[in-house]
PDB file of C-alpha atoms in Angstrom:
ATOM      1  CA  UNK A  28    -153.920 298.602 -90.027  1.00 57.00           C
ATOM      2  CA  UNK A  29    -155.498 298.622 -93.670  1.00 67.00           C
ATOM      3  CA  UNK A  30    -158.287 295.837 -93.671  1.00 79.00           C
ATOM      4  CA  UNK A  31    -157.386 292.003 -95.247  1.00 83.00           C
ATOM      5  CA  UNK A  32    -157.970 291.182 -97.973  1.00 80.00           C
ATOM      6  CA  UNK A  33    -155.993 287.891 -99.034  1.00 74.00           C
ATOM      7  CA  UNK A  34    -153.236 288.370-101.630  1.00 77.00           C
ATOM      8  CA  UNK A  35    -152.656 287.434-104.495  1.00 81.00           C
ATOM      9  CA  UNK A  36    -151.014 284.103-103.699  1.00 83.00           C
ATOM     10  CA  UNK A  37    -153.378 283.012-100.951  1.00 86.00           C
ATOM     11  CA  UNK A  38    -157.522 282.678-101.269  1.00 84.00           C
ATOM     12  CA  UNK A  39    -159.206 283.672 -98.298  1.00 84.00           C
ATOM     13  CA  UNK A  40    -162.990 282.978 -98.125  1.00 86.00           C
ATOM     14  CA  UNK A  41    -165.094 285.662 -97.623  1.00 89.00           C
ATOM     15  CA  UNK A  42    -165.628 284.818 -93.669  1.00 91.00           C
ATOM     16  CA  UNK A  43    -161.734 284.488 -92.864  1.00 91.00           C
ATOM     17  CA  UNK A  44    -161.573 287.500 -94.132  1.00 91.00           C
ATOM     18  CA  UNK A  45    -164.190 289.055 -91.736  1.00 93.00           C
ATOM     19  CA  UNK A  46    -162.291 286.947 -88.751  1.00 93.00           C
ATOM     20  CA  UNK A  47    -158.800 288.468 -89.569  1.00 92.00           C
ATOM     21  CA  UNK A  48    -160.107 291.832 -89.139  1.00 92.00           C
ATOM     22  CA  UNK A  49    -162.288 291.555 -86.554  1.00 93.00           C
ATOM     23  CA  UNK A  50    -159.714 289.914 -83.804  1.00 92.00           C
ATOM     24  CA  UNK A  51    -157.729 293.241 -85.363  1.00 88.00           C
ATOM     25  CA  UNK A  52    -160.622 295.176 -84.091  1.00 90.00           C
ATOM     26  CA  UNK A  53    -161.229 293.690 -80.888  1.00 89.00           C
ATOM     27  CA  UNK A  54    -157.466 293.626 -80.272  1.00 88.00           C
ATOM     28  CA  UNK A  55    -157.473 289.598 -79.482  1.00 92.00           C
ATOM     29  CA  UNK A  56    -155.336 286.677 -80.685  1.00 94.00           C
ATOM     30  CA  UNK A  57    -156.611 285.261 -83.467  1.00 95.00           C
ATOM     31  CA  UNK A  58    -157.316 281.235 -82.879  1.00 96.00           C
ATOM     32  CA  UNK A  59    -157.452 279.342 -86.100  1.00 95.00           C
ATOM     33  CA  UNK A  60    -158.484 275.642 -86.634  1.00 93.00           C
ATOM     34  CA  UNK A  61    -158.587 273.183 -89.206  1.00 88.00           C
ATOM     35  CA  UNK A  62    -157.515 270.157 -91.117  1.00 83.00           C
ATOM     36  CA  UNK A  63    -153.448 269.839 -91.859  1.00 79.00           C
ATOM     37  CA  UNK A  64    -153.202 271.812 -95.169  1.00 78.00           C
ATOM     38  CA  UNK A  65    -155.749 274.067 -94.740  1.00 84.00           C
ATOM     39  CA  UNK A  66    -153.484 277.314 -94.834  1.00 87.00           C
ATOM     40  CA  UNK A  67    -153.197 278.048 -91.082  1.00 91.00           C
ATOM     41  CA  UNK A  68    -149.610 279.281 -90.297  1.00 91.00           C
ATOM     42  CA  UNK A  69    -149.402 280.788 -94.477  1.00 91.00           C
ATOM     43  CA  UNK A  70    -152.044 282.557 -93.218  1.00 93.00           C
ATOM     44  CA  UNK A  71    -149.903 284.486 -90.629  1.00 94.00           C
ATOM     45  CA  UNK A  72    -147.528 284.801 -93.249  1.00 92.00           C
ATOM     46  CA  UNK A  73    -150.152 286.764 -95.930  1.00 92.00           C
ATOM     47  CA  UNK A  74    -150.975 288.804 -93.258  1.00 92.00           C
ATOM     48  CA  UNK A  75    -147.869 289.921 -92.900  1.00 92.00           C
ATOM     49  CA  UNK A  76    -147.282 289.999 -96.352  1.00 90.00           C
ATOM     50  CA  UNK A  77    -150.673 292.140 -96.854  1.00 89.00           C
ATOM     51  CA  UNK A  78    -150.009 294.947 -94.380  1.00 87.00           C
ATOM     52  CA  UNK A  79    -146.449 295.267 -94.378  1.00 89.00           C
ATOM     53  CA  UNK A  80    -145.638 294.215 -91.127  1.00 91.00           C
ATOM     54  CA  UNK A  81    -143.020 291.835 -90.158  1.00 94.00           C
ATOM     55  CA  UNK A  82    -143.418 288.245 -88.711  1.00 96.00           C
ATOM     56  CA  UNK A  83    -142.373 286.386 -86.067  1.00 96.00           C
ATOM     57  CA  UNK A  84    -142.649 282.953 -85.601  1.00 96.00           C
ATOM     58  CA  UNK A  85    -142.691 280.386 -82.254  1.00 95.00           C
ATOM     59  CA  UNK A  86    -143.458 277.032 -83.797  1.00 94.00           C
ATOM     60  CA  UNK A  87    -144.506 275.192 -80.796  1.00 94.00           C
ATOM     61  CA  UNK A  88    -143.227 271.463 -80.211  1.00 93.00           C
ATOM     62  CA  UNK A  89    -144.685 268.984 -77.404  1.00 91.00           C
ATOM     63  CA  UNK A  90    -141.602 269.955 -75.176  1.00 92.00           C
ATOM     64  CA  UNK A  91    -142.217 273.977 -75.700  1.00 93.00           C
ATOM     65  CA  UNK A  92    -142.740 275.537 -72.244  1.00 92.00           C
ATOM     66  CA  UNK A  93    -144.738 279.049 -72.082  1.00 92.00           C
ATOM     67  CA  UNK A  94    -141.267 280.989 -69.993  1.00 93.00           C
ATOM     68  CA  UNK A  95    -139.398 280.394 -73.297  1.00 93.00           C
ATOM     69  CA  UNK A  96    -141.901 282.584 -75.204  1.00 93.00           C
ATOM     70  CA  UNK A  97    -140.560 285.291 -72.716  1.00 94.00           C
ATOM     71  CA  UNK A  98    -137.113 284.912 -71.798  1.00 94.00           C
ATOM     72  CA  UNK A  99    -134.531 282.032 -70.319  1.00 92.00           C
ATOM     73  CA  UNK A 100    -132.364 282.966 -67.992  1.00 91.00           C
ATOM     74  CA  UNK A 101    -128.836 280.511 -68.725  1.00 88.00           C
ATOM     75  CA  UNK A 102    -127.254 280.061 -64.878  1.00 86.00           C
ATOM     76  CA  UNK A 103    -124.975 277.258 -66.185  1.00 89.00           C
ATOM     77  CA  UNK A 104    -122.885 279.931 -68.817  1.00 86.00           C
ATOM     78  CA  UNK A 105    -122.936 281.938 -66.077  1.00 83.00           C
ATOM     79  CA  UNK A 106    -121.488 279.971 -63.681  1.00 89.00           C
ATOM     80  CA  UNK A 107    -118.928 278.699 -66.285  1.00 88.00           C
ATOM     81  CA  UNK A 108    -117.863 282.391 -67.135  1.00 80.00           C
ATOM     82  CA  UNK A 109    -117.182 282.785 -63.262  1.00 80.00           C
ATOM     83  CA  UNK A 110    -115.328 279.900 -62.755  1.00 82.00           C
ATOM     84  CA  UNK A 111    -113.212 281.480 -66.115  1.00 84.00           C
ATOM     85  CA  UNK A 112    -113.087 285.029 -64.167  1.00 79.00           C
ATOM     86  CA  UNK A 113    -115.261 286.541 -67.311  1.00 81.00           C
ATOM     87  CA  UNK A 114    -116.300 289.719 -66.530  1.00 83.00           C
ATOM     88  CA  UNK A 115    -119.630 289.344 -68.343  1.00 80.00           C
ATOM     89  CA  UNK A 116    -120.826 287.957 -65.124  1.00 81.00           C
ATOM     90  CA  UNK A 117    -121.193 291.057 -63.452  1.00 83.00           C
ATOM     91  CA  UNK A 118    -124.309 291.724 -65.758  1.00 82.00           C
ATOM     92  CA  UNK A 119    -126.988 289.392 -65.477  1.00 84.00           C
ATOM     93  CA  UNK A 120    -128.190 290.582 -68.682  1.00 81.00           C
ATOM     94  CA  UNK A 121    -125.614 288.850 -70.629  1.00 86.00           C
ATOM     95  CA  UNK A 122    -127.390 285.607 -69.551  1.00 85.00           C
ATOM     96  CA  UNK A 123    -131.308 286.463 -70.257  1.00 90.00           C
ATOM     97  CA  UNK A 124    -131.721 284.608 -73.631  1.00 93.00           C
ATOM     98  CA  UNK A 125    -135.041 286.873 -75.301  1.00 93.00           C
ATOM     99  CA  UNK A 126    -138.363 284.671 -76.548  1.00 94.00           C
ATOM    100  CA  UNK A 127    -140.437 285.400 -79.920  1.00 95.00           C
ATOM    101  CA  UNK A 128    -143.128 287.183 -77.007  1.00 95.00           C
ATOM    102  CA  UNK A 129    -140.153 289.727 -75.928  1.00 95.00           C
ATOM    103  CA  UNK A 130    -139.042 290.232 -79.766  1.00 95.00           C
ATOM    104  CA  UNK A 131    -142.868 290.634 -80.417  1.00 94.00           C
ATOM    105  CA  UNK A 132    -143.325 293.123 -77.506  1.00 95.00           C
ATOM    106  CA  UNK A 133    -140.177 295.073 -78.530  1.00 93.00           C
ATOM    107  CA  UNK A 134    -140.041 294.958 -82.105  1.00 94.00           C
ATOM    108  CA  UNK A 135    -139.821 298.340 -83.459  1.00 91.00           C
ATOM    109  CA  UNK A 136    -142.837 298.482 -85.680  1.00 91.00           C
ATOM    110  CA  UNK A 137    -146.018 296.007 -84.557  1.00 90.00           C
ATOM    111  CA  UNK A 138    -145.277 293.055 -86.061  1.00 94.00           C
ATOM    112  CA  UNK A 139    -147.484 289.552 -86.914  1.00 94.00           C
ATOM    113  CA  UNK A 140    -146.658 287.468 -84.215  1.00 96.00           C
ATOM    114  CA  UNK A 141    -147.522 283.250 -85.163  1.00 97.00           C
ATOM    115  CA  UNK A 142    -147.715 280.623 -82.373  1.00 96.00           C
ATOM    116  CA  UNK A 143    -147.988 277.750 -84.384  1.00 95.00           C
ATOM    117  CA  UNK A 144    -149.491 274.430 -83.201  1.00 93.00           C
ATOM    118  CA  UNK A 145    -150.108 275.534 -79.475  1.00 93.00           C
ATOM    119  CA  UNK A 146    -151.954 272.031 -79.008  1.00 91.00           C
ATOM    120  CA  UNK A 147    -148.405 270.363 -79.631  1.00 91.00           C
ATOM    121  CA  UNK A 148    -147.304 271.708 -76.230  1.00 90.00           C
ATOM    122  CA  UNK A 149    -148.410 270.871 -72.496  1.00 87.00           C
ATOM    123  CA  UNK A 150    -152.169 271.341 -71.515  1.00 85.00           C
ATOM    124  CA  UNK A 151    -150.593 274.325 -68.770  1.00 88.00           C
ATOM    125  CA  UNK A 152    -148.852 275.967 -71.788  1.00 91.00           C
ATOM    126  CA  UNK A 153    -151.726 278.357 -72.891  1.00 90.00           C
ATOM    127  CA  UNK A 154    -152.946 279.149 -69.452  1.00 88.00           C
ATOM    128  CA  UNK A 155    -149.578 280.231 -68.673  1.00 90.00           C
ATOM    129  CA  UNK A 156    -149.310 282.793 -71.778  1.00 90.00           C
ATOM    130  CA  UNK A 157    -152.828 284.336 -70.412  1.00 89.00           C
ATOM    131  CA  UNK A 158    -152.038 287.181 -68.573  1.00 87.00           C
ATOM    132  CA  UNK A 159    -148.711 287.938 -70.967  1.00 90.00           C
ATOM    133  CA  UNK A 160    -151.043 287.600 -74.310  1.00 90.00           C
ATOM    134  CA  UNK A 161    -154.053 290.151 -72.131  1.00 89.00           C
ATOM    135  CA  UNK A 162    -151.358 292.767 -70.613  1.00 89.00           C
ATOM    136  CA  UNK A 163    -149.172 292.386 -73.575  1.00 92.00           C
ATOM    137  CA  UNK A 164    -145.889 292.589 -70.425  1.00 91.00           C
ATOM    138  CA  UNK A 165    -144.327 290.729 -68.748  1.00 93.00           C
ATOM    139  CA  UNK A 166    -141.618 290.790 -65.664  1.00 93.00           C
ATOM    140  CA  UNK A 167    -137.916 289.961 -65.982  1.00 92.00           C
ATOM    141  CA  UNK A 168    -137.254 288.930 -62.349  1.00 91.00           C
ATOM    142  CA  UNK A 169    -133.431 288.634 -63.113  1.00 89.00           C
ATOM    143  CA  UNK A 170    -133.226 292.210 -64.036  1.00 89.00           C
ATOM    144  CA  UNK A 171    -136.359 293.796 -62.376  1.00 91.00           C
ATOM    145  CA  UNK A 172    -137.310 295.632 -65.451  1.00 92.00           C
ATOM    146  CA  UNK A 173    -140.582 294.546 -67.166  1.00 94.00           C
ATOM    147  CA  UNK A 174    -140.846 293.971 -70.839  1.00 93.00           C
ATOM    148  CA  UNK A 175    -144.366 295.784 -72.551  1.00 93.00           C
ATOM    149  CA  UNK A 176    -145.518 296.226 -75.722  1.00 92.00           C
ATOM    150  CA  UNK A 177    -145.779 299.977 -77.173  1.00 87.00           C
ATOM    151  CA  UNK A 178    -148.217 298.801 -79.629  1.00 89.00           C
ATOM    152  CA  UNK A 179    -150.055 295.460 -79.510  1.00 90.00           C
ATOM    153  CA  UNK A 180    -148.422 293.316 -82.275  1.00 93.00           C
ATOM    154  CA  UNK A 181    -151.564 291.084 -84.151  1.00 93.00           C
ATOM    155  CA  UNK A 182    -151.305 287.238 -82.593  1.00 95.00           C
ATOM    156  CA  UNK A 183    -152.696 284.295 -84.660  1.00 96.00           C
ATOM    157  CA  UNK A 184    -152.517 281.261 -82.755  1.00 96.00           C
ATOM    158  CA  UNK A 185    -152.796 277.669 -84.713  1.00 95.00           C
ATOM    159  CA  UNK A 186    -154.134 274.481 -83.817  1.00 93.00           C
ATOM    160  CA  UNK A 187    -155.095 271.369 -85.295  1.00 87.00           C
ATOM    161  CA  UNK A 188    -157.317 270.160 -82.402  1.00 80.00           C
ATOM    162  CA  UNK A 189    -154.563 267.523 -80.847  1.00 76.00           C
ATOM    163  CA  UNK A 190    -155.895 268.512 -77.834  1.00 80.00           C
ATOM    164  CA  UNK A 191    -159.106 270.775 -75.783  1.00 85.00           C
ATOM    165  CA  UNK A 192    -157.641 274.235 -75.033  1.00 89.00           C
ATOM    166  CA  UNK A 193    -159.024 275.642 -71.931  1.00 89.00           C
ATOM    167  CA  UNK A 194    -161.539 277.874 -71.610  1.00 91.00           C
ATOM    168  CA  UNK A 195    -159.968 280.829 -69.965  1.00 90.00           C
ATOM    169  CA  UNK A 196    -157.650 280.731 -73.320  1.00 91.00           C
ATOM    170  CA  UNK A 197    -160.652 280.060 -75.778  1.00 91.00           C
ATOM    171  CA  UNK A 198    -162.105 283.169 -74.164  1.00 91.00           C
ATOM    172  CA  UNK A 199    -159.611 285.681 -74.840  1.00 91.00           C
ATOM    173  CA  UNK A 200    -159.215 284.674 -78.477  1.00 93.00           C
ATOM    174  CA  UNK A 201    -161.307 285.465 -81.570  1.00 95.00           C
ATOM    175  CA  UNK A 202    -162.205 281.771 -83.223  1.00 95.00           C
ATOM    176  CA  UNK A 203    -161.938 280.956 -86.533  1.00 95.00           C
ATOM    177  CA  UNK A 204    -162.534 277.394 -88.222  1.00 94.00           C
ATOM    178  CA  UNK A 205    -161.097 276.924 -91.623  1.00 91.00           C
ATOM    179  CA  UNK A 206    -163.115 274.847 -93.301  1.00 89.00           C
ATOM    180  CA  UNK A 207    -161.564 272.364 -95.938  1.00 90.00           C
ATOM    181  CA  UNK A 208    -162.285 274.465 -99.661  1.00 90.00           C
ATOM    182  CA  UNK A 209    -165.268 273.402-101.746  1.00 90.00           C
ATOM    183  CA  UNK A 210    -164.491 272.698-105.124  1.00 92.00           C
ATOM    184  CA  UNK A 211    -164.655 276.471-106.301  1.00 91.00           C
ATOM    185  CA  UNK A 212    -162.223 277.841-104.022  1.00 90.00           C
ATOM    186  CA  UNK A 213    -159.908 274.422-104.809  1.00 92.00           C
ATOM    187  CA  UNK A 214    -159.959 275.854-108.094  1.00 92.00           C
ATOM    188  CA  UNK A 215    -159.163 279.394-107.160  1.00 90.00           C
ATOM    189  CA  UNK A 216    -156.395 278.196-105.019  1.00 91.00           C
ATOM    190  CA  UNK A 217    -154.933 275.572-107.897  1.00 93.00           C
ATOM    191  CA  UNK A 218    -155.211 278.834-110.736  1.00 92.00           C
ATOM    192  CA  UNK A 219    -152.857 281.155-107.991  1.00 90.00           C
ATOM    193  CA  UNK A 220    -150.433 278.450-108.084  1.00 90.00           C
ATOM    194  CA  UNK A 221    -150.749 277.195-111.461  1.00 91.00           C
ATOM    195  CA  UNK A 222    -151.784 279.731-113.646  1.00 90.00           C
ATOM    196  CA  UNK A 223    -153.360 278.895-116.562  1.00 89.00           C
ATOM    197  CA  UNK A 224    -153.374 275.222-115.882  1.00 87.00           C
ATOM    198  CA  UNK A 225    -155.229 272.960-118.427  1.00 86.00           C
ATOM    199  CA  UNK A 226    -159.332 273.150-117.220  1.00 87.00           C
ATOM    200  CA  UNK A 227    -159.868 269.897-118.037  1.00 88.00           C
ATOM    201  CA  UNK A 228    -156.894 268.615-116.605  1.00 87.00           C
ATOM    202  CA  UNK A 229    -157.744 270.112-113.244  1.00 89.00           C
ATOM    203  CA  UNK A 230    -161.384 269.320-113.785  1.00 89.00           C
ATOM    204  CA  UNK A 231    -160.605 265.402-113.853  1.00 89.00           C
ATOM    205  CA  UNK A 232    -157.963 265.603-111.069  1.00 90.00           C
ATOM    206  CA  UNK A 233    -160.207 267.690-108.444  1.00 91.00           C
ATOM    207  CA  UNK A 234    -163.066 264.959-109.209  1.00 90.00           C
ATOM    208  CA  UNK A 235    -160.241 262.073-108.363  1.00 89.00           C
ATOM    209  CA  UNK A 236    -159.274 264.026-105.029  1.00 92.00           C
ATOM    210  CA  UNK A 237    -162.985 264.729-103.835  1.00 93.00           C
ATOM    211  CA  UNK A 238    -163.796 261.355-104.440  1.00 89.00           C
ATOM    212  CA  UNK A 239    -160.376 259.792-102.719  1.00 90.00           C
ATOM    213  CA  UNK A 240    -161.305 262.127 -99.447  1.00 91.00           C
ATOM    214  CA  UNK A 241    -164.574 260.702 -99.311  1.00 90.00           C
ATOM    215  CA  UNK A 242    -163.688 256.845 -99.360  1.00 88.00           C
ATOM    216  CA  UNK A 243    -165.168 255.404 -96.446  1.00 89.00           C
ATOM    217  CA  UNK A 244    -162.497 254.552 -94.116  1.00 88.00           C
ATOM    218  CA  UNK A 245    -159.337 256.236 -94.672  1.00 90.00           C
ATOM    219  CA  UNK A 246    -156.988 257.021 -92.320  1.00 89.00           C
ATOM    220  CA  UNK A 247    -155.714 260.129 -93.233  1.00 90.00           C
ATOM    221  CA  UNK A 248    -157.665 262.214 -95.997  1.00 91.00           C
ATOM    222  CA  UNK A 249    -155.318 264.117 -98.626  1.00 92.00           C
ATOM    223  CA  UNK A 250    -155.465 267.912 -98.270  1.00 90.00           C
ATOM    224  CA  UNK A 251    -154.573 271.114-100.250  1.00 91.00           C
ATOM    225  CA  UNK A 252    -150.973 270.990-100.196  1.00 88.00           C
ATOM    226  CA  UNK A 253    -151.100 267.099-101.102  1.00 92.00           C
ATOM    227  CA  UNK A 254    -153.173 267.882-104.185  1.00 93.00           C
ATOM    228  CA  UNK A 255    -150.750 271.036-105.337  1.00 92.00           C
ATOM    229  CA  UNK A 256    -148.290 268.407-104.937  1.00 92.00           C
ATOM    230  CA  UNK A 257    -149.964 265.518-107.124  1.00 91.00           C
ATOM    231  CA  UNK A 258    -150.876 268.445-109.519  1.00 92.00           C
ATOM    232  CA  UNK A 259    -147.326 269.186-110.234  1.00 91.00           C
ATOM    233  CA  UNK A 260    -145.970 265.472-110.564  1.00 90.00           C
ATOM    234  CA  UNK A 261    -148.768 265.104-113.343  1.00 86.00           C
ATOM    235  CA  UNK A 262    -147.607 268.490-115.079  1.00 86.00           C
ATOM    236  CA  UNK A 263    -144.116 267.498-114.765  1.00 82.00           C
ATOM    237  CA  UNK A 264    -144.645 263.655-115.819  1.00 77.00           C
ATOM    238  CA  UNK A 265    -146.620 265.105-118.493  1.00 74.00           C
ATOM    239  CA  UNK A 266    -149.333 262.526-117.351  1.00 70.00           C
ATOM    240  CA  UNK A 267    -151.858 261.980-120.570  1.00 70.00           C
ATOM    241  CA  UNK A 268    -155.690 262.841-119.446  1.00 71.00           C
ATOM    242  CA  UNK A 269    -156.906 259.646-120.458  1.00 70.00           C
ATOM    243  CA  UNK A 270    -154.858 258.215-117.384  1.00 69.00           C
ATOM    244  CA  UNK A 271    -157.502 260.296-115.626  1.00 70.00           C
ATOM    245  CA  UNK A 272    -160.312 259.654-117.166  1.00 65.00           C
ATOM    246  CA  UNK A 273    -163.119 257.371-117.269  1.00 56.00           C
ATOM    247  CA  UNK A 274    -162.036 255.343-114.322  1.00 57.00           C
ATOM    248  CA  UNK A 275    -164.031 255.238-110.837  1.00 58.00           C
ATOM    249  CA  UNK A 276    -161.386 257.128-108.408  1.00 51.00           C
ATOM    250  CA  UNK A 277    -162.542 254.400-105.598  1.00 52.00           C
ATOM    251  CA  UNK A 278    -161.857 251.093-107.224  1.00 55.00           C
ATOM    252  CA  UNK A 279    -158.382 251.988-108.359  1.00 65.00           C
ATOM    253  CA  UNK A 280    -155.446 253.890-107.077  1.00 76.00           C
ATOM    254  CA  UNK A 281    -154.844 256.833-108.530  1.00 79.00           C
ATOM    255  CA  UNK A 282    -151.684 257.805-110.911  1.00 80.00           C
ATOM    256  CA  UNK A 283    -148.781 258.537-108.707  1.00 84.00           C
ATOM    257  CA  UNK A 284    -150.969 258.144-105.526  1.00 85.00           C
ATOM    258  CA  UNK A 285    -147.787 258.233-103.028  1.00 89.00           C
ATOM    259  CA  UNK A 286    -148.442 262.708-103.286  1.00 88.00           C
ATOM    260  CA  UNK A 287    -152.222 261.947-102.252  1.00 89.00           C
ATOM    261  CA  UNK A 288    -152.276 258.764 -99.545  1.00 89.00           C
ATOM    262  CA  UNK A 289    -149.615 259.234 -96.784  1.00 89.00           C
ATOM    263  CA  UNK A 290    -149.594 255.900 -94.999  1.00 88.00           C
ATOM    264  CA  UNK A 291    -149.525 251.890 -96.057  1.00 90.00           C
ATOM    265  CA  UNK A 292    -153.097 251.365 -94.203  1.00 90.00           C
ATOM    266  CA  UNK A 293    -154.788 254.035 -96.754  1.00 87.00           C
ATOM    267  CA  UNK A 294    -152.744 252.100 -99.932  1.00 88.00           C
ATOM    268  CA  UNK A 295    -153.957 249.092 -98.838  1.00 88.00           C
ATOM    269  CA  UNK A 296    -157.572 249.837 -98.683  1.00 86.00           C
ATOM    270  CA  UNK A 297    -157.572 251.378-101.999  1.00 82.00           C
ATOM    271  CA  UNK A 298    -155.473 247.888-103.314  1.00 82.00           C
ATOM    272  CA  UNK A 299    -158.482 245.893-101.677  1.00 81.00           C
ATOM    273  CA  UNK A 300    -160.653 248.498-103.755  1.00 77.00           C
ATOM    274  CA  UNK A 301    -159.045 247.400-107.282  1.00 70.00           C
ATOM    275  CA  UNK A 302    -159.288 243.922-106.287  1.00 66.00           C
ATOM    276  CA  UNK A 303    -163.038 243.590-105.574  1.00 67.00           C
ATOM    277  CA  UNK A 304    -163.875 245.864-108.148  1.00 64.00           C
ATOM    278  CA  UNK A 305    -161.907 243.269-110.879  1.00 59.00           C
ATOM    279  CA  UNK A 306    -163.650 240.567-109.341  1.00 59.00           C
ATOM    280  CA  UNK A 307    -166.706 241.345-109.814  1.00 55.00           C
ATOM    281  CA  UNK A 308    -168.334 240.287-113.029  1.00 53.00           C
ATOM    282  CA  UNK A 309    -168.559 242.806-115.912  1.00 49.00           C
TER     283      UNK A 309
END
């Protein structure tokens, strides 16, 4: 595969770029951590994007078991289509219901294959992908045939640190922590998706974010996609800069604050904020 090297609609920092292409290298899954909104699964997505490969996608939910990656075997239509006299029964085959890990193994060029949010599932699920993820095959016990990869598709595995992985896991995957973007690369990021957005504008607003994340005692801290999203509702409400200007971003809420604080206890604080800070005297 060529090296990665971001695109044009996603930033990558200098040392996710190195990580990308060295799990490539070593020929490992690629584990990525970090806040909500820090680009994990559009990562997959840009790789993809970047070498030309296609992408398949297991988002993983708390009730995900590892044998669905592989394949499900569906006794109950089978038993229905015998008690019907369908002849499909004579094949077992008809019944074996393929997972992302089969469509990954068999795809006909190596595609990007994204387990997203593997800390949603059971604490078993990743041990039980182990030997599937290091072989890159698997056994169809139905059928007797086994399923195996002709060329080992590239695996980037999410997280956002719900839960410990085990080691065994951690130990066949190349690591990568996203941190949250310093300002520059916020700025980077905001110019791919609004280009040529007013400087001052987004000069004012990053300065409100920063200072909103760094409130002591919020709940949940805004992130990258909340800010895009607060950046467009002022474009769009054509929101005068003096709104944003000379205030203090912790003793008032911000303009259309419902994009940036996600929950009543975080709304609350910053109402408490505004009150104290009127009460005091000028």
């Amino acid at each position: 595969m060529h090296r990665f090297e971001g695109t044009a609609r996603y930033v990558a920092t200098d040392d996710l770029r190195v990580a990308v292409n060295a799990a490539v290298t070593l020929r490992r899954p690629l584990l990525v951590k970090g806040e909500p909104g820090t680009g994990k699964t559009v990562l997959a997505q840009e790789i993809a994007a970047a070498i030309g490969a296609p992408l398949i996608e297991w988002a993983v939910k708390s009730t995900t078991k590892a044998q669905q990656g592989l394949y499900e075997y569906d006794a109950v239509a089978r038993l229905r289509d015998g008690q019907l006299g369908d002849p499909r029964v004579n094949d077992i085959g008809n019944y074996i219901r393929r997972g992302k890990l089969w469509e990954a193994f068999t795809h006909p060029t190596p595609p990007v294959l994204l387990i997203d949010e593997i800390d949603k599932a059971d604490i078993e699920f990743p041990n039980d992908l182990l030997q599937e993820l290091d072989r890159m095959e698997f056994h169809v016990y139905e059928t007797k045939e086994t399923v195996r990869a002709a060329e080992r598709p590239i695996v980037v595995i999410t997280s956002n640190n719900e839960k410990e992985l085990p080691d065994a896991f951690l130990r066949r995957c190349f690591f990568h922590y996203i941190a949250f973007p310093d300002r520059e690369t916020m700025e980077r990021i905001v110019e791919v998706h609004f280009p040529g957005i007013q400087r001052m504008l987004v000069s004012r607003a990053m300065e409100i974010f920063y200072a909103v994340r760094e409130v002591p005692g919020l709940k949940k801290k805004p992130s990258t996609s909340e800010l895009l999203d607060w950046l467009k509702l002022l474009l769009h409400e054509d929101m005068p800069l003096e709104v944003l200007q000379n205030r203090d971003p912790t003793k008032a809420i911000p303009p259309l604050h419902g994009a940036l604080l996600k929950n009543e206890q975080d709304v609350m604080l910053f109402e408490r904020l505004a009150f104290l800070s009127r009460r005091k005297p000028g």
